PDB file of C-alpha atoms in Angstrom:
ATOM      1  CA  UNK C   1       9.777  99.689 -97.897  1.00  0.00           C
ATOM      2  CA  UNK C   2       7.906  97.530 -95.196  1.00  0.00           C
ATOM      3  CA  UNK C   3       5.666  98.898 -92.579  1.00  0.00           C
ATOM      4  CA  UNK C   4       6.624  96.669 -89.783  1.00  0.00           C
ATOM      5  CA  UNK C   5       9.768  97.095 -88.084  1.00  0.00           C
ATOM      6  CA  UNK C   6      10.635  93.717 -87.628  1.00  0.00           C
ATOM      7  CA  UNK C   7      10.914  93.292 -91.317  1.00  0.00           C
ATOM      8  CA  UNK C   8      12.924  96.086 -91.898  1.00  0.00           C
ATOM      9  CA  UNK C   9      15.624  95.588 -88.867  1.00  0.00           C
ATOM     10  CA  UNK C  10      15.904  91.951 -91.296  1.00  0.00           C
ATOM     11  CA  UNK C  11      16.545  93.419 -94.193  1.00  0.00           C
ATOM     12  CA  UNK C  12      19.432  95.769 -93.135  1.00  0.00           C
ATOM     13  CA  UNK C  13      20.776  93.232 -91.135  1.00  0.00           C
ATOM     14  CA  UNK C  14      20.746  91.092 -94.559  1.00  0.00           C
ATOM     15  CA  UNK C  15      21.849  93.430 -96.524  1.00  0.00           C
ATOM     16  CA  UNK C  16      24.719  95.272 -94.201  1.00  0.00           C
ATOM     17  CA  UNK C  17      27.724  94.020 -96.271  1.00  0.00           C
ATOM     18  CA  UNK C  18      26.558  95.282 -99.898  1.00  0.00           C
ATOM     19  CA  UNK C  19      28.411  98.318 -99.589  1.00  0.00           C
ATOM     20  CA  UNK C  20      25.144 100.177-100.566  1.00  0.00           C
ATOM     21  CA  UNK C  21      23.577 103.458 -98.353  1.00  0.00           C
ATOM     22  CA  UNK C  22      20.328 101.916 -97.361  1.00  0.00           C
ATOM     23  CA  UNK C  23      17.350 104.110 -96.727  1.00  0.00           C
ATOM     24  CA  UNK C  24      14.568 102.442 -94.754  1.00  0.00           C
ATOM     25  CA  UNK C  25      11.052 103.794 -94.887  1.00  0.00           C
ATOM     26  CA  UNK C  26       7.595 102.578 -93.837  1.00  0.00           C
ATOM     27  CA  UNK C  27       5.285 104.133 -96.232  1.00  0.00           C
ATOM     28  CA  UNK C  28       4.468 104.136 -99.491  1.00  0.00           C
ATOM     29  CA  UNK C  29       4.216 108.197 -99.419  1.00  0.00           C
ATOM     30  CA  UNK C  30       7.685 108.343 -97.739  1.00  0.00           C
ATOM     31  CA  UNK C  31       9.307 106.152-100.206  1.00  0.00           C
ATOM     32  CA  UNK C  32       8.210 108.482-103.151  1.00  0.00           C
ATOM     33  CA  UNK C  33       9.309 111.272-101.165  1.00  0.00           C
ATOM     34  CA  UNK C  34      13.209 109.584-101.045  1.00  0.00           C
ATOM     35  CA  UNK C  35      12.680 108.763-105.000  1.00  0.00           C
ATOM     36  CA  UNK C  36      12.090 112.415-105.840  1.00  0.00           C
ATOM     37  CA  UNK C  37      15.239 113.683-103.862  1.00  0.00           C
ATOM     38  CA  UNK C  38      17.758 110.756-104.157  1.00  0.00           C
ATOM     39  CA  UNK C  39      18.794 108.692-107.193  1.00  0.00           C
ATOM     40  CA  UNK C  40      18.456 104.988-106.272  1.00  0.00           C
ATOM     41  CA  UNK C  41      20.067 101.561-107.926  1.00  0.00           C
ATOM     42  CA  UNK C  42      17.184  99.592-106.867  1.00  0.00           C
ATOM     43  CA  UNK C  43      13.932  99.547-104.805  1.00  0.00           C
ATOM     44  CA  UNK C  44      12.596  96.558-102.148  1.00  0.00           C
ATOM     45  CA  UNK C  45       8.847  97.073-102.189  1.00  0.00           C
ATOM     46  CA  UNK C  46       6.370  95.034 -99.438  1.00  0.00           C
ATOM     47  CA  UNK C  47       3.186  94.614-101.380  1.00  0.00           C
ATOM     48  CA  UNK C  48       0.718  94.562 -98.295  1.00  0.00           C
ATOM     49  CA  UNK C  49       0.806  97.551 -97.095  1.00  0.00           C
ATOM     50  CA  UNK C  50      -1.820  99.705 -95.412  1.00  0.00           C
ATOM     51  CA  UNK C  51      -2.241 102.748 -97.341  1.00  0.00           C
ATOM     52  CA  UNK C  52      -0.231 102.722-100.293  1.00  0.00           C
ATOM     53  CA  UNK C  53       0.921  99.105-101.254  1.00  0.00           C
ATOM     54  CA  UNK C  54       3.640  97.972-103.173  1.00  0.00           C
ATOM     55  CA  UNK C  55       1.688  97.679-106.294  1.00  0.00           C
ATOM     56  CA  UNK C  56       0.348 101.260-106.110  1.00  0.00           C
ATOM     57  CA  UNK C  57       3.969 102.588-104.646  1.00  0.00           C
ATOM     58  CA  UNK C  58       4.960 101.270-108.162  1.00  0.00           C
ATOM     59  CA  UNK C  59       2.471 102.191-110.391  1.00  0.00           C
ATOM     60  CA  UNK C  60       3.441 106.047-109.077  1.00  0.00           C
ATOM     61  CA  UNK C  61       6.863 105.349-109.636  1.00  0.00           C
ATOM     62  CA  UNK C  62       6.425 104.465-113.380  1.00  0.00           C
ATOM     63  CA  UNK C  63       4.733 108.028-113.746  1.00  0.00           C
ATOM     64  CA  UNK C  64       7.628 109.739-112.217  1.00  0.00           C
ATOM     65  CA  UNK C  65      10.946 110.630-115.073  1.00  0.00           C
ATOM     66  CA  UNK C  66      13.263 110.490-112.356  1.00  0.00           C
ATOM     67  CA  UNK C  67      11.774 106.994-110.852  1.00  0.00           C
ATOM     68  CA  UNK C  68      10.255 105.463-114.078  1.00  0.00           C
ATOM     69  CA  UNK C  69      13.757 102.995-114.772  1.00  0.00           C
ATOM     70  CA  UNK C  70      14.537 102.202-111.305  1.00  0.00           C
ATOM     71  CA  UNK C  71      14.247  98.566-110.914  1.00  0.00           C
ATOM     72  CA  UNK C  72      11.959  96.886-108.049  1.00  0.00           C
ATOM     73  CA  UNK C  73      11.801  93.949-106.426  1.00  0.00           C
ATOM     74  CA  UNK C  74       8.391  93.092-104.033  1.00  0.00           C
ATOM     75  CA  UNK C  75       8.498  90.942-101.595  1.00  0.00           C
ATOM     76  CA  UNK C  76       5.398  89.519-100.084  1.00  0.00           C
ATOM     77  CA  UNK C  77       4.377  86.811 -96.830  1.00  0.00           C
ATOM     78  CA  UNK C  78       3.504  83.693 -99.263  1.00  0.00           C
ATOM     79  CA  UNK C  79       3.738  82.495-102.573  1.00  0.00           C
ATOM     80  CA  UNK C  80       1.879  84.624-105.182  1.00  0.00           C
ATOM     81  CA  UNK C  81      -1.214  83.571-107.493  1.00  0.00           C
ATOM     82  CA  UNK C  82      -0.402  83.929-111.047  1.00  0.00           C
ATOM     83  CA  UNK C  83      -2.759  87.338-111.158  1.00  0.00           C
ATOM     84  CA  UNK C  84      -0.389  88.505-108.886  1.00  0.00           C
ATOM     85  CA  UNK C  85       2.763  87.780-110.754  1.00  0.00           C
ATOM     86  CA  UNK C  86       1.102  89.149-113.669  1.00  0.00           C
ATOM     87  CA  UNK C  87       0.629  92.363-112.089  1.00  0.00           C
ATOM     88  CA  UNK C  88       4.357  92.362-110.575  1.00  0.00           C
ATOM     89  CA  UNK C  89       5.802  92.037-114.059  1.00  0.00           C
ATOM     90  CA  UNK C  90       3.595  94.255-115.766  1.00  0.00           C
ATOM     91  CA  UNK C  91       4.830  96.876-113.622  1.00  0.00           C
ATOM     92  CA  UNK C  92       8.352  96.110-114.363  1.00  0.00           C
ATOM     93  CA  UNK C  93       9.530  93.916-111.916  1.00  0.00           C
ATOM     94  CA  UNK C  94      12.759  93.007-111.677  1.00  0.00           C
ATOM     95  CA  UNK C  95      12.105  89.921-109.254  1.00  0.00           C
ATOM     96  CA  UNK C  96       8.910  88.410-106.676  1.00  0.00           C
ATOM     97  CA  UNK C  97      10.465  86.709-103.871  1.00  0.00           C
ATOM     98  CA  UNK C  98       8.262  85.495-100.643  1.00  0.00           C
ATOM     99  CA  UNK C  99       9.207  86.104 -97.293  1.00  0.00           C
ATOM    100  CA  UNK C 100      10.840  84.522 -95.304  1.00  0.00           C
ATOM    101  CA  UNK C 101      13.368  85.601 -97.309  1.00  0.00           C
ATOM    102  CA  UNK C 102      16.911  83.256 -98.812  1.00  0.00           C
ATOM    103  CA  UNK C 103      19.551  85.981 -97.225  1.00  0.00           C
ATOM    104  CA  UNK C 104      22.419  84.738 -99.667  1.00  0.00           C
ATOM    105  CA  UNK C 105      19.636  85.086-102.365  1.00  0.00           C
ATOM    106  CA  UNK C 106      19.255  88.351-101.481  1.00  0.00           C
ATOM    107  CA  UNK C 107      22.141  89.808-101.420  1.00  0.00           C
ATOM    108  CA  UNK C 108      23.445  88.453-104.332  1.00  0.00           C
ATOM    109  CA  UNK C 109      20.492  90.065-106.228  1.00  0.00           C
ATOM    110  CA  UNK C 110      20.875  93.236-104.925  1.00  0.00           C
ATOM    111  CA  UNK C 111      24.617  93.182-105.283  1.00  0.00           C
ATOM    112  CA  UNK C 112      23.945  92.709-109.252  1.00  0.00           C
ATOM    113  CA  UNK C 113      21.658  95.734-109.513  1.00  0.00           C
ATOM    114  CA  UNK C 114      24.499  98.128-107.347  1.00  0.00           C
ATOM    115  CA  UNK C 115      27.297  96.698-109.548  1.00  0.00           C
ATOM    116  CA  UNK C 116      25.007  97.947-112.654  1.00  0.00           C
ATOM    117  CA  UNK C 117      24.375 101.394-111.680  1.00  0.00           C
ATOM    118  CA  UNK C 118      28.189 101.405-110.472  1.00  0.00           C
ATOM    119  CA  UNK C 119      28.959 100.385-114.085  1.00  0.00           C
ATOM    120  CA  UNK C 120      26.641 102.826-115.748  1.00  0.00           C
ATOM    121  CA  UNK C 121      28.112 105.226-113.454  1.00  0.00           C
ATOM    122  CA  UNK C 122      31.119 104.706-115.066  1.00  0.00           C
ATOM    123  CA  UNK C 123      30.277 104.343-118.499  1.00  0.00           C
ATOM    124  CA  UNK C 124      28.328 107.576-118.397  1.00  0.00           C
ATOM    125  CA  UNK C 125      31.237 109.224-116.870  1.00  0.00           C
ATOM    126  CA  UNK C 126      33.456 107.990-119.669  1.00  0.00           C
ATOM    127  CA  UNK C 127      31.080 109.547-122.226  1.00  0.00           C
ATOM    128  CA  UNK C 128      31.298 112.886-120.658  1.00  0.00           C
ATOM    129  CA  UNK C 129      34.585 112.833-121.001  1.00  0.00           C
ATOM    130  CA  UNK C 130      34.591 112.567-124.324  1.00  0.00           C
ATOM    131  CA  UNK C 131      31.909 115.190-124.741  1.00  0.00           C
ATOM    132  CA  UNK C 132      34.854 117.262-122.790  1.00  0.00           C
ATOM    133  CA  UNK C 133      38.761 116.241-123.318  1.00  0.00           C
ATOM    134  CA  UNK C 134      39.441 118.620-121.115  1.00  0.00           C
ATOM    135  CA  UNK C 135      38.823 116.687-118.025  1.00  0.00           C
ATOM    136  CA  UNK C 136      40.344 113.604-119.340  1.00  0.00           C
ATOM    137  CA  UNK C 137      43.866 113.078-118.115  1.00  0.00           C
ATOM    138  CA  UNK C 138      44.873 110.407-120.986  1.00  0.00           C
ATOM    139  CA  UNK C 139      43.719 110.654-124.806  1.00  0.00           C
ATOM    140  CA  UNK C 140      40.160 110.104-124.881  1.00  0.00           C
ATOM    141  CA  UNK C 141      40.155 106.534-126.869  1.00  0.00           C
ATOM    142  CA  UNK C 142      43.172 105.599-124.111  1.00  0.00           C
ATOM    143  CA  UNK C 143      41.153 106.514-121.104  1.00  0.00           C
ATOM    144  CA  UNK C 144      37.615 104.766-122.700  1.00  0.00           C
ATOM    145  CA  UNK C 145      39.551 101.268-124.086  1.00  0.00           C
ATOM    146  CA  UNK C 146      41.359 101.152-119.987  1.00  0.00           C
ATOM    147  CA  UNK C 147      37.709 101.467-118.695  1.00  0.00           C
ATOM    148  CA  UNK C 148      36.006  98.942-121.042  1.00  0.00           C
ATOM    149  CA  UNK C 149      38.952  96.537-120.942  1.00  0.00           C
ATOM    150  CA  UNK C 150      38.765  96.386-116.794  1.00  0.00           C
ATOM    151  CA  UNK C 151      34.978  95.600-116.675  1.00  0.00           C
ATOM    152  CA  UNK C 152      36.298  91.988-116.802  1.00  0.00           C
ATOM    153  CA  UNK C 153      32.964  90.723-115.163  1.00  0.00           C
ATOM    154  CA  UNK C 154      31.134  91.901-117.809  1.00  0.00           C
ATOM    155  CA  UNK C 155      30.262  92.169-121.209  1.00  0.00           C
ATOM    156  CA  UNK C 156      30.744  95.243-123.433  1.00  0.00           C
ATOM    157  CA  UNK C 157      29.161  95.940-126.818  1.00  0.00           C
ATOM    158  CA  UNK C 158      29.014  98.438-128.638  1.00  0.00           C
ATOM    159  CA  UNK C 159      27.301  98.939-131.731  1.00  0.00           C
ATOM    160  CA  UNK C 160      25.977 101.425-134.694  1.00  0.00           C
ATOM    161  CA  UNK C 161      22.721 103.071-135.169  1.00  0.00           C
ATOM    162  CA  UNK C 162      21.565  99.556-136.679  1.00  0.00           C
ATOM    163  CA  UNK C 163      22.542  97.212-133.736  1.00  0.00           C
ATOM    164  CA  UNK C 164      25.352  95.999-135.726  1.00  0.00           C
ATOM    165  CA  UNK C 165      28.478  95.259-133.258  1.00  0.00           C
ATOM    166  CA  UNK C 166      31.346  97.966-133.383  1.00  0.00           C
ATOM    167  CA  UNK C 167      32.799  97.712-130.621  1.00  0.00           C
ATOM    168  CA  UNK C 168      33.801  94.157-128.417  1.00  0.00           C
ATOM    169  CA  UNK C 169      35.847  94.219-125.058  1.00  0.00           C
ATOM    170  CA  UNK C 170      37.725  91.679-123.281  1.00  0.00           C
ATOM    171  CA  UNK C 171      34.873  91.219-120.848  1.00  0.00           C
ATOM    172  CA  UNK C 172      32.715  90.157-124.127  1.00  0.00           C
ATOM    173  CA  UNK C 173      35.078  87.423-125.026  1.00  0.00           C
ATOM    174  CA  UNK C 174      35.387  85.830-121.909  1.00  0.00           C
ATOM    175  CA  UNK C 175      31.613  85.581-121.031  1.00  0.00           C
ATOM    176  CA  UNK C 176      30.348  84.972-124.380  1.00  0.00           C
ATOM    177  CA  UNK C 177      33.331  83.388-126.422  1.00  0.00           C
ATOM    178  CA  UNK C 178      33.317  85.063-129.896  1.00  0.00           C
ATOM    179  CA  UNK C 179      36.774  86.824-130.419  1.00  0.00           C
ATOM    180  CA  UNK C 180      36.142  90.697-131.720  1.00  0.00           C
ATOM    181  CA  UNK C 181      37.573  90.187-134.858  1.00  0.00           C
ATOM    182  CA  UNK C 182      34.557  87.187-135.018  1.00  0.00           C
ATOM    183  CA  UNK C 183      32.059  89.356-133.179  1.00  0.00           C
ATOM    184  CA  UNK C 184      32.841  93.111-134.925  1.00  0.00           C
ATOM    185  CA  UNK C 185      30.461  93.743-138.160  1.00  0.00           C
ATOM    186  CA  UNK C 186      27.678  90.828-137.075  1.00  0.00           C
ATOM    187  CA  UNK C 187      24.191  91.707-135.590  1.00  0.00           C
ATOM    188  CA  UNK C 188      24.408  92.233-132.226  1.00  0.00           C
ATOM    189  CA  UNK C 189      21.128  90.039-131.908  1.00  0.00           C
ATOM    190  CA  UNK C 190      23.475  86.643-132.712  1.00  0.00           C
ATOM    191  CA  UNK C 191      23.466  86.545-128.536  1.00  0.00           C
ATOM    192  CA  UNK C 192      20.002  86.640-128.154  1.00  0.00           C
ATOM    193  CA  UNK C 193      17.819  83.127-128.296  1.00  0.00           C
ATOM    194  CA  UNK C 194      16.143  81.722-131.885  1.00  0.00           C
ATOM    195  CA  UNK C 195      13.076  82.292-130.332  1.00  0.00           C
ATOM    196  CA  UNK C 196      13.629  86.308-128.633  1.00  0.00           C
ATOM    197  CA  UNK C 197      15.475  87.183-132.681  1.00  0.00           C
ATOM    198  CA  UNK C 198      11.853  86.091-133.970  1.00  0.00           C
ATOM    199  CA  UNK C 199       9.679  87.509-131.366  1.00  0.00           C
ATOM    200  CA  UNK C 200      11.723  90.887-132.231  1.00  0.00           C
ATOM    201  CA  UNK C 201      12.881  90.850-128.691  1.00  0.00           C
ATOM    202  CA  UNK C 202      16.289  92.659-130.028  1.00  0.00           C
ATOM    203  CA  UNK C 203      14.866  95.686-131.636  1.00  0.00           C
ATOM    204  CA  UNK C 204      12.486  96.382-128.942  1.00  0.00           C
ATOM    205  CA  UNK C 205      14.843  96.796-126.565  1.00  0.00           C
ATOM    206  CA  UNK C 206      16.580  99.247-128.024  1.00  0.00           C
ATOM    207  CA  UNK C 207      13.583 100.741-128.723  1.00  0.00           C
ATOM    208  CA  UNK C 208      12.930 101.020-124.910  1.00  0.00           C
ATOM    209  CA  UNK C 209      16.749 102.480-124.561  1.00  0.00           C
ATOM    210  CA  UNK C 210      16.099 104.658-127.369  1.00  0.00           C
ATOM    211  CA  UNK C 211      12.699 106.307-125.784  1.00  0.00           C
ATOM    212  CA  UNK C 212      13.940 106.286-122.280  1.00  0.00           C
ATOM    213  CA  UNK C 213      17.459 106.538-121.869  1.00  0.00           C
ATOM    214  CA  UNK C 214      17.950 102.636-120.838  1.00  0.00           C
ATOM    215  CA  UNK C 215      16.655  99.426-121.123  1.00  0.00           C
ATOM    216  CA  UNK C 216      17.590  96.919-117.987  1.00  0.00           C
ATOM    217  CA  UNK C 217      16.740  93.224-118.851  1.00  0.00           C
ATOM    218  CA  UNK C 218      16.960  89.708-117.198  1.00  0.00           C
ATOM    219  CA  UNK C 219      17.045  86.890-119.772  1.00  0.00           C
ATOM    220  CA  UNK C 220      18.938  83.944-121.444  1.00  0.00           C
ATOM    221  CA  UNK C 221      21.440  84.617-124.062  1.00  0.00           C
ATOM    222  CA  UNK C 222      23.422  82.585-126.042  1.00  0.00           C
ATOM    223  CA  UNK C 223      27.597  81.857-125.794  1.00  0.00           C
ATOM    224  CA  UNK C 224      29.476  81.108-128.989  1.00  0.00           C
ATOM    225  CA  UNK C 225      29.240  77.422-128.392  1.00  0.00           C
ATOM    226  CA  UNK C 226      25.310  77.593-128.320  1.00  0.00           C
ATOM    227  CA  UNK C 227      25.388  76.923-124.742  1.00  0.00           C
ATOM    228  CA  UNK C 228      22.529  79.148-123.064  1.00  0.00           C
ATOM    229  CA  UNK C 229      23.042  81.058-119.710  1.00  0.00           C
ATOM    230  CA  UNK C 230      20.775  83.646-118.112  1.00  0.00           C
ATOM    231  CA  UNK C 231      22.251  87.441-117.623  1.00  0.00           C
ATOM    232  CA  UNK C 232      21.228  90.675-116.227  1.00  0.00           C
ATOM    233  CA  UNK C 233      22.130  93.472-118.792  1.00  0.00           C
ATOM    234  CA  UNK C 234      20.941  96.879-119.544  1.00  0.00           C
ATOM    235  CA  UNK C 235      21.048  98.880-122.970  1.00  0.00           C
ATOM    236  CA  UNK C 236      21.914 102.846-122.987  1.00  0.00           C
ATOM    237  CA  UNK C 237      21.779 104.638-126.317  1.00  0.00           C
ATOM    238  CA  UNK C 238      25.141 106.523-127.301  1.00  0.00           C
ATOM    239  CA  UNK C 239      24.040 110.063-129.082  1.00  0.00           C
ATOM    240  CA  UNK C 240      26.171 112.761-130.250  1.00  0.00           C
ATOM    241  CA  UNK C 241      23.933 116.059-129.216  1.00  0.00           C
ATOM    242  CA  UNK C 242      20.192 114.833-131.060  1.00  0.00           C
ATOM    243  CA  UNK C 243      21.826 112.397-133.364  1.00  0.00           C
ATOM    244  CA  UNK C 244      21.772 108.465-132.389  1.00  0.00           C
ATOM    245  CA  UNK C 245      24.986 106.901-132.849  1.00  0.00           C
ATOM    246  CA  UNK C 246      24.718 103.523-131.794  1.00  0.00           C
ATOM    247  CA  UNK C 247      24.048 101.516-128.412  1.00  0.00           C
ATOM    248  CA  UNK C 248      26.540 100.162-125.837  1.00  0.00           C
ATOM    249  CA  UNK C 249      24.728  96.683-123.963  1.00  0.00           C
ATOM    250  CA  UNK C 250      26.638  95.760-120.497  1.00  0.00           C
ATOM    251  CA  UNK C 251      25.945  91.992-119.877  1.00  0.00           C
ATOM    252  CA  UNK C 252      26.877  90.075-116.487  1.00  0.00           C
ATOM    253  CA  UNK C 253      26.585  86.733-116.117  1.00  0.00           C
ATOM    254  CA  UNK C 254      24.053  85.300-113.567  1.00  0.00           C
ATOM    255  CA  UNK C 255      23.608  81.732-114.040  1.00  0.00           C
ATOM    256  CA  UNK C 256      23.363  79.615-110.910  1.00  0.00           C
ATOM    257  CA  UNK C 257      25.704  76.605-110.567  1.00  0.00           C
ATOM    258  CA  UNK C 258      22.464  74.451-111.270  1.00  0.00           C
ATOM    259  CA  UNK C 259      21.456  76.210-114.272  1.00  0.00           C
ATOM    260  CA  UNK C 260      17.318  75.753-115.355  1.00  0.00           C
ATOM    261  CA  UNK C 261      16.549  72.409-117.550  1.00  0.00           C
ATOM    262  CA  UNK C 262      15.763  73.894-121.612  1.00  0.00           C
ATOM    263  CA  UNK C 263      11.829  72.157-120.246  1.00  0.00           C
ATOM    264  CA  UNK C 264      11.591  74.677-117.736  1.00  0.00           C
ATOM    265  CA  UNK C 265       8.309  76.527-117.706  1.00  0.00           C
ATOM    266  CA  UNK C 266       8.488  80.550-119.043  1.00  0.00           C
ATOM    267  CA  UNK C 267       6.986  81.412-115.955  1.00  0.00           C
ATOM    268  CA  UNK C 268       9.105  79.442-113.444  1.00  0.00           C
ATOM    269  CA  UNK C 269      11.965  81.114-115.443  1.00  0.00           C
ATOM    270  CA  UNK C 270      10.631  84.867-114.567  1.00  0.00           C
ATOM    271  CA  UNK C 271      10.426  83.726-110.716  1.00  0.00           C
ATOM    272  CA  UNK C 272      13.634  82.572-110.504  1.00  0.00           C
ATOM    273  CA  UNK C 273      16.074  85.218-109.551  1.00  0.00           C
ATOM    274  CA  UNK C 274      19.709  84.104-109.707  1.00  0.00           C
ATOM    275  CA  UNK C 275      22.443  86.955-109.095  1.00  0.00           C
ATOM    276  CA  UNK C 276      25.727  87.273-107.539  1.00  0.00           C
ATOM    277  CA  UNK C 277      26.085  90.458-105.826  1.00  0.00           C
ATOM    278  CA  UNK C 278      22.622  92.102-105.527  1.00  0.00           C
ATOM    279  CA  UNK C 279      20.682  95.216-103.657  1.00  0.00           C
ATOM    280  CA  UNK C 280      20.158  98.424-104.192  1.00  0.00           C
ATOM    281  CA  UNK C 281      18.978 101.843-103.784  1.00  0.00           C
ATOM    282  CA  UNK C 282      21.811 104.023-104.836  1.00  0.00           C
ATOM    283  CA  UNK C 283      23.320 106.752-105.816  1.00  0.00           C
ATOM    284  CA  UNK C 284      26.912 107.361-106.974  1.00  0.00           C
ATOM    285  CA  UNK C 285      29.297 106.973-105.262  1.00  0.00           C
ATOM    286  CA  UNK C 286      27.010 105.088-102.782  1.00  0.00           C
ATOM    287  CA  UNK C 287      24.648 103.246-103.154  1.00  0.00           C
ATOM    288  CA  UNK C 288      20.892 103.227-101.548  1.00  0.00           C
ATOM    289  CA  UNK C 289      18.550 100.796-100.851  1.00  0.00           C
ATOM    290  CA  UNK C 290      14.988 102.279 -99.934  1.00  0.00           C
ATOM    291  CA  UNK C 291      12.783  99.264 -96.957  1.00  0.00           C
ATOM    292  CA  UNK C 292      12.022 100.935 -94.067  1.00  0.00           C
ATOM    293  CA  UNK C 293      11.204 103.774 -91.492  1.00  0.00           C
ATOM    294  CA  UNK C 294      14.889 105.158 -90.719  1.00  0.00           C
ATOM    295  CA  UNK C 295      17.599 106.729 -93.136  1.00  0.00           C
ATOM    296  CA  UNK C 296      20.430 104.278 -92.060  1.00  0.00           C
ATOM    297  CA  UNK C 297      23.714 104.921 -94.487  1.00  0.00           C
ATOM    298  CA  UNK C 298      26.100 102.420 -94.799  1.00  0.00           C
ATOM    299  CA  UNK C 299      29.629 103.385 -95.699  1.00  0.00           C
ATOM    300  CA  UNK C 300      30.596 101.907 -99.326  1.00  0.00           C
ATOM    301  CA  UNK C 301      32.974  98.749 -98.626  1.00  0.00           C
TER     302      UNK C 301
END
């Protein structure tokens, strides 16, 4: 969403090769609009804007079911004051960048949120088929293990009611390092940092999945070896009609090749927005990213 053409002919020139639908508007009002009728993986908000601005486009959002989870990232002319980051985050911001805008940057940011809602995509479709067998062409723990076991680029886990670790693909392994026979029985919280376990940053999140059907989150985690890398994940809660079963928590990788010093400030941290593969506004199979005044769809690549 950006009011002034210019801006908007940037970003879909930017983000052309994503493989997303992108859906340009130039209001606040007319964003909201696209929101209610379209599912979206991601949203590109301007903040100054003359009617409705970003901040208030996203504050309407939050109040919305449909729009409430879908993950925003402003953009703004100029480096924001703290108050203003403050505000950002509190509204759930996925990421603040300035203008003029890092193009790879970009796109590799909004390339991690359409691989996500791909993913869920897929993971949700995986659990309706086992709510159904009847649409499944293989046994139903066949066709669910060859799904998990390709998400190579990502982590897998499952776990109980509890958050104790049930279930551990290949994906797991490679990105994180414990082997499932290690990983299957332990607290699913042994990836998370000394310092999120005691600030029960764990259990809150699947809290959030619990209450709202997901929990996306951007933070540092922890590899087998105790070496620390920074990851976009989200947590969906697996239920069985009313009854919670357990959680499954999809984890990718997003540490830059320069990765942040352990001295690095908390909020320098929450500015910087790594991410290989990154826009989006979509909905499956495409994907759709909402900035400016035209509905422009891009064919998936």
């Amino acid at each position: 969403m950006d009011d002034q053409s210019a801006n908007l002919a940037v970003l879909e020139a930017i983000l052309a090769g994503v493989g997303a639908v992108l859906v340009a508007v130039r209001s606040g009002e007319a964003a909201l609009r696209e929101l209610l009728e379209h599912a979206f993986a991601l949203v590109l908000l301007d903040v100054q804007m003359p009617t409705l601005d970003g901040f208030q486009t996203a504050e309407l959002m939050r109040q919305h079911p449909r729009s409430q989870a879908v993950p925003i990232i402003f953009l703004s002319a100029g480096d924001p004051d703290d108050a203003t980051l403050e505000r950002a985050y509190a509204l759930g911001a996925a990421d603040y960048l300035a203008k003029p805008l890092h193009a790879a940057a970009l796109r590799a940011k909004v390339g991690v949120f359409v691989d996500l809602y791909r993913k869920d995509a897929e993971l949700a479709a995986a659990r309706q088929g086992l709510a159904d067998p009847g649409r499944l062409p293989a046994p139903r723990d066949e066709r669910l293990h060859l799904i998990l076991d390709n998400l190579r680029d990502y982590a897998f886990i499952g776990t109980d009611a509890e958050g104790r670790i049930t279930d551990w693909e290949a994906g797991a392994q490679s990105i994180l390092g414990w082997s499932a026979n290690e990983a299957i029985g332990q607290p699913s919280d042994m990836i998370f940092l000394p310092e999120d376990r005691a600030a029960g940053v764990p259990r809150s999140e699947m809290a959030r999945a619990r209450e709202t059907g997901r929990a996306e989150d951007r933070r540092w985690h922890l590899r087998r070896d105790g070496r620390r890398f920074f990851a976009d994940g989200v947590t969906i809660p697996l239920r069985d009609g009313d009854t919670l079963r357990g959680y499954a928590k999809i984890v990718r990788d997003a540490t830059p090749p320069s990765a942040w010093p352990p001295t690095a400030s908390p909020s320098a941290k929450r500015r910087w927005a790594p991410v290989p593969n990154a826009s989006r506004c979509c909905s499956s199979p495409r994907a759709k990213a909402s900035s400016g005044s035209m509905r422009r769809r891009a064919a998936p690549s």
